[in-house]
Amino acid sequence: MSAAEDADYSEASASVADVPTPLTAFIGRDDELATVSGLLSTRRLITLTGPGGAGKTRLAAEVAHRRVADFPDGVFWVDLTLLSDDESVAEAAAAAVGAPPLGTRLRSLRDHLAARRALLCLDNAEHVLAGVAELVEAVLRSCPDVVVLVTSREPLSLPGETVLLVPPLKDADAVDLFVDRARSVQQEFAVNESSLRAVLSIAAHLDGVPLALELAAAWMRVLTPEQVEAGLEDRFSLLVRGPRGAPRRQLTLRGSIDWSYALLDDADRVIFRRLFVFAGSFTSTAAQVVCAEGEDVTSSDVLLAIRRLVDKSLLVTETRDGRARYRMLETIRAYATARAAQAGEQEVSRARHLGWCVAVAEDADRDRVSNPLTWRDEIAREYDNLVAGLQYGLAASDPQQGRQLAASLAWYWHFDQRGREGMTFLRAAIERGTQDRTLLQVRLLTGLAFVADTAGPLDVEYEAAAHALALAEEIGATAERAQCLLLSAVGSFYTDFGESWALCEKARESALTTGSSFVEGASGALQAMILHLRDEHAEAQAVAEGLQKELPHHPGIRSTLLAYQADGAFATGDLPRAQELAEQAVLLAEPLNDYLRLGLARSTLARIVAGRGHPEPAADLLVPFAQFAERDDVFIPGLNEALASLATQRGDAASAVAWLERPAAATERGAQTWISARALPQLGAALAALGRVDEAAEVFARAVDACRRLGLPGSLAQALCGQAELAANTPETLGRAAELQHEALAIRVHHGLVPAQIESVEALARVSALARPSVDAVRLLAAASAARARLGLPRTPTQQASYDQALSALQAVRDSADGENAASAGAAWDLQEAVAYARRAHGPRSRPTTGWASLTPTEVQVATTVAEGLSNPDVGARLSMSRSTVKTHLSHIYSKLGVANRTELAARASTQEQGTAEK
């Protein structure tokens, strides 16, 4: 019974049954009340257990008051607190029930209750368990209609006993209790936004234990909740003011736990003190490793001690994944820590715990590739303990074990939302070994780069990978060198596709010598992703298909690659396959519990589902991830863009702008990233939809420059279309709008971007309609609408508004016979026919079939790069192409220019550059 609870009952007003009468409100415990009340109807011995101050007495008294009517012969309350020996239990019970002093007190008690239907409540039994057990057994045997309710810090261990652990208060109930008791000492006490956070923190730190909460609330007369929260660092000094009349053991929080500690034998006290090192829950096996010590404390001693500590409510039992685990409430752990310090055992126990942590992490890491789910689960279960071990190990005079532990956890942080915390630990581990030129330092630097890949900032990844690579090459760490090359490629991936491609080639070559399927598969996947971003989707698909051997054991890589393939399938017009691939990516990522890859897969699927005209299911996909869109410590590529896409589908341009501003500003080492370049055209379109034309024009200009520089043809075309849409708003610039739309269409045709081609045909029809309404515009508009219908590609609200404007401009022509015929003819065309018709209408400005002007933008890049004297492999590395692709482009270039070799090509390129300069 808590100190406040004891004082809440008036001894003077005790009834014949002597059940305590509360003076303060009973708060919470609805589930426990229902459970205990139900048990009283079906069981004859119920024992409420729990640590000191858990509210056992208050719960028992509340149940007794509520069930008085069910026991017509009385409810009897026996307070055992002040008893000093087992023999006095029967005497106290006999006196409480009013048994006459005939014979022994136990016999007198049995005779008095033998024919009665009564409830006997025995409160605070833990220090006289033997006497209580003897009395209860005798009553149950001799008094068939008597039910016994016991409160104790440990069970009686009698046959037929039902034990109910009284849990901590639920969060909401803990807050209500604190506020209620605070108002009893400070009537004006009120909870605001700031103090609520402090009260919630107090409740969490005090484990929802009523005694601790009431002692804390008593300080509200002189302190604020924020001050009490800060004072809980030394909770045993703060929580010392129990109410007058409470038992001495419950006047302070320490006194309550001292009572339980005093009931332990010496061997159990040793184990109890040593268990303080476990910050989270732990298994009995872990406790044996940490607490057993030769012949003095054996593994069997530890197992038996754990059982007794559970019985005495100093350990809490929980079951996770079918295995029993144990933990101390935070307050009890703080007490055990103080006792360990008093005994001079802290350092030894922490060192043993650290050694166990290192073994756990390294053992789990061996399963990382072959069984990633098992590995993740094992680390997650022990994470609180591993962090405690890290904190101790990295602060130790010899940080070697702490550094080993940090290195073993890097992959976990790479996948987990606590990546920023992991980066802090890894940096500390690296700094503790700045002069270290060993494999461990390479692992730590590599680990930091891996974690930065998902937790940002990108420049940290690049710098850590570079340092790791230099050190790996210095010490000859071949396998680690391959990983470092891969990480360097990932670091370059966001700003320089050519450099990233070349590093991938080196990483793959290094992986072949070390047999690292992960590096080989990840490097190939990264190259396929580069090709998708460059809208070389057929080439990307070929690379992806060549990775089937390397990827089966790496579901994370497979999921990421599938997401990019889904984007590629959508861009090239295979919408059903795009959705199928994205769904596969989600299925692969879900079991990994990897927020980045699952977030990427779901974002991709959401964009595709929304693009196919189903915005609501798409929005549902992103509900668990929307919280990450504005966080700086979590990076999910494509999430903000997906949220912006959904907003655009709903016609909410303002929300689209808000979602896109962050990715549009993404940089790495001061350079613009492809993430930014791809977001800019979308941002410009959203700004234009809001009527912020000047801002939109500036954003589109930046997008064109960035997309040309980074090699993002699809996004470049999108930016050009954005510029064209702005130009189409003014009659004087309709010609410029047409030029820009044709340039965009040429890019989209070259790269096979089917849905985008439909948008181009529709946009060209609109420009034509605004310039001079004609049957050609009617034909193109009808062809685009038919292509949309066949593909299943609905318009966004903005696109619909532009389409409606074109229809309005063409109304007179559409109503004519020629217009009706043109509409019918256009609707019968396939997309290729419509595109060809639109490009022919561009007249002499269309690309010629020979000469320098006939080269596509990609062919121009290849020609000028070859003219610099680079070999085919070097050209491929710079332009993110395979060697076979470079050869194919060269054959086309030779044919169009009428040259026979690289020397003639170089001369032709030089002449072209000179002519351009003269112009």
CSV table of N, CA and C in Angstrom, one decimal, residues 1-3 51-53 81 126 153 211-212 215 235-242 246-263 314 331-332 335 339:
chain,number,residue,atom,x,y,z
A,1,MET,N,0.8,-1.2,0.0
A,1,MET,CA,0.0,0.0,0.0
A,1,MET,C,0.9,1.2,0.0
A,2,SER,N,0.5,2.2,-0.8
A,2,SER,CA,1.4,3.4,-0.9
A,2,SER,C,1.2,4.3,0.3
A,3,ALA,N,2.1,5.2,0.5
A,3,ALA,CA,2.1,6.1,1.7
A,3,ALA,C,0.8,6.9,1.6
A,51,PRO,N,5.4,-4.5,-7.1
A,51,PRO,CA,6.4,-3.8,-6.2
A,51,PRO,C,5.8,-2.9,-5.2
A,52,GLY,N,6.6,-2.4,-4.3
A,52,GLY,CA,6.0,-1.4,-3.3
A,52,GLY,C,5.5,-0.2,-4.0
A,53,GLY,N,4.4,0.3,-3.5
A,53,GLY,CA,3.8,1.5,-4.1
A,53,GLY,C,3.0,1.3,-5.4
A,81,THR,N,0.9,-5.2,8.3
A,81,THR,CA,2.1,-4.3,8.2
A,81,THR,C,3.0,-4.4,9.4
A,126,GLU,N,4.1,-9.9,2.5
A,126,GLU,CA,5.3,-10.4,2.1
A,126,GLU,C,6.4,-10.7,3.2
A,153,ARG,N,4.1,-8.6,-2.0
A,153,ARG,CA,5.1,-8.4,-3.0
A,153,ARG,C,5.5,-9.7,-3.7
A,211,LEU,N,2.7,5.3,-5.9
A,211,LEU,CA,3.4,5.9,-4.8
A,211,LEU,C,4.4,6.9,-5.3
A,212,ALA,N,5.2,6.6,-6.3
A,212,ALA,CA,6.1,7.6,-6.8
A,212,ALA,C,5.4,8.8,-7.3
A,215,LEU,N,4.2,11.0,-4.4
A,215,LEU,CA,5.3,11.7,-3.8
A,215,LEU,C,5.7,12.8,-4.6
A,235,ARG,N,16.1,10.8,-7.9
A,235,ARG,CA,14.7,10.6,-7.5
A,235,ARG,C,14.6,10.2,-6.0
A,236,PHE,N,15.6,9.5,-5.5
A,236,PHE,CA,15.5,9.1,-4.1
A,236,PHE,C,15.7,10.2,-3.1
A,237,SER,N,16.4,11.3,-3.6
A,237,SER,CA,16.5,12.5,-2.7
A,237,SER,C,15.2,13.3,-2.8
A,238,LEU,N,14.6,13.3,-4.0
A,238,LEU,CA,13.4,14.2,-4.2
A,238,LEU,C,12.1,13.6,-3.6
A,239,LEU,N,11.9,12.3,-3.8
A,239,LEU,CA,10.6,11.7,-3.4
A,239,LEU,C,10.7,11.2,-2.0
A,240,VAL,N,10.6,12.1,-1.0
A,240,VAL,CA,10.8,11.7,0.4
A,240,VAL,C,9.7,12.2,1.3
A,241,ARG,N,8.6,12.7,0.8
A,241,ARG,CA,7.6,13.3,1.6
A,241,ARG,C,6.3,12.6,1.6
A,242,GLY,N,6.2,11.4,2.2
A,242,GLY,CA,5.0,10.8,2.3
A,242,GLY,C,4.1,11.4,3.3
A,246,ALA,N,1.5,7.5,7.3
A,246,ALA,CA,1.9,6.3,6.4
A,246,ALA,C,2.9,5.5,7.1
A,247,PRO,N,3.0,4.2,6.8
A,247,PRO,CA,4.1,3.3,7.3
A,247,PRO,C,5.4,3.9,7.0
A,248,ARG,N,6.4,3.7,7.9
A,248,ARG,CA,7.7,4.3,7.7
A,248,ARG,C,8.3,3.9,6.4
A,249,ARG,N,8.1,2.6,6.0
A,249,ARG,CA,8.7,2.1,4.8
A,249,ARG,C,8.1,2.8,3.5
A,250,GLN,N,7.0,3.5,3.7
A,250,GLN,CA,6.4,4.2,2.5
A,250,GLN,C,6.4,5.7,2.6
A,251,LEU,N,7.2,6.2,3.6
A,251,LEU,CA,7.4,7.7,3.7
A,251,LEU,C,8.3,8.2,2.5
A,252,THR,N,9.1,7.3,2.0
A,252,THR,CA,10.0,7.7,0.9
A,252,THR,C,10.0,6.6,-0.1
A,253,LEU,N,10.4,7.0,-1.3
A,253,LEU,CA,10.5,6.0,-2.4
A,253,LEU,C,11.6,5.0,-2.1
A,254,ARG,N,12.7,5.5,-1.6
A,254,ARG,CA,13.8,4.5,-1.2
A,254,ARG,C,13.3,3.6,-0.1
A,255,GLY,N,12.5,4.1,0.9
A,255,GLY,CA,12.1,3.3,2.0
A,255,GLY,C,11.2,2.2,1.5
A,256,SER,N,10.4,2.4,0.4
A,256,SER,CA,9.5,1.4,-0.1
A,256,SER,C,10.3,0.2,-0.7
A,257,ILE,N,11.4,0.6,-1.4
A,257,ILE,CA,12.2,-0.5,-2.0
A,257,ILE,C,13.2,-1.1,-1.0
A,258,ASP,N,13.6,-0.3,0.0
A,258,ASP,CA,14.5,-0.9,1.0
A,258,ASP,C,13.7,-2.0,1.7
A,259,TRP,N,12.4,-1.9,1.9
A,259,TRP,CA,11.6,-3.0,2.5
A,259,TRP,C,11.8,-4.3,1.7
A,260,SER,N,11.6,-4.2,0.4
A,260,SER,CA,11.8,-5.4,-0.4
A,260,SER,C,13.2,-5.9,-0.4
A,261,TYR,N,14.2,-5.0,-0.5
A,261,TYR,CA,15.6,-5.4,-0.5
A,261,TYR,C,15.9,-6.1,0.8
A,262,ALA,N,15.4,-5.7,1.9
A,262,ALA,CA,15.7,-6.3,3.2
A,262,ALA,C,15.2,-7.7,3.3
A,263,LEU,N,14.2,-8.0,2.5
A,263,LEU,CA,13.6,-9.4,2.5
A,263,LEU,C,14.3,-10.4,1.7
A,314,LEU,N,10.5,-7.6,-7.8
A,314,LEU,CA,11.6,-6.7,-8.1
A,314,LEU,C,12.1,-6.9,-9.6
A,331,THR,N,12.6,2.8,-11.7
A,331,THR,CA,12.9,3.3,-10.3
A,331,THR,C,13.7,2.2,-9.5
A,332,ILE,N,13.3,0.9,-9.8
A,332,ILE,CA,14.0,-0.2,-9.1
A,332,ILE,C,15.4,-0.3,-9.6
A,335,TYR,N,17.6,2.1,-8.0
A,335,TYR,CA,17.9,1.7,-6.7
A,335,TYR,C,19.0,0.6,-6.7
A,339,ARG,N,22.8,0.6,-5.1
A,339,ARG,CA,23.3,-0.4,-4.3
A,339,ARG,C,24.6,-1.0,-4.8
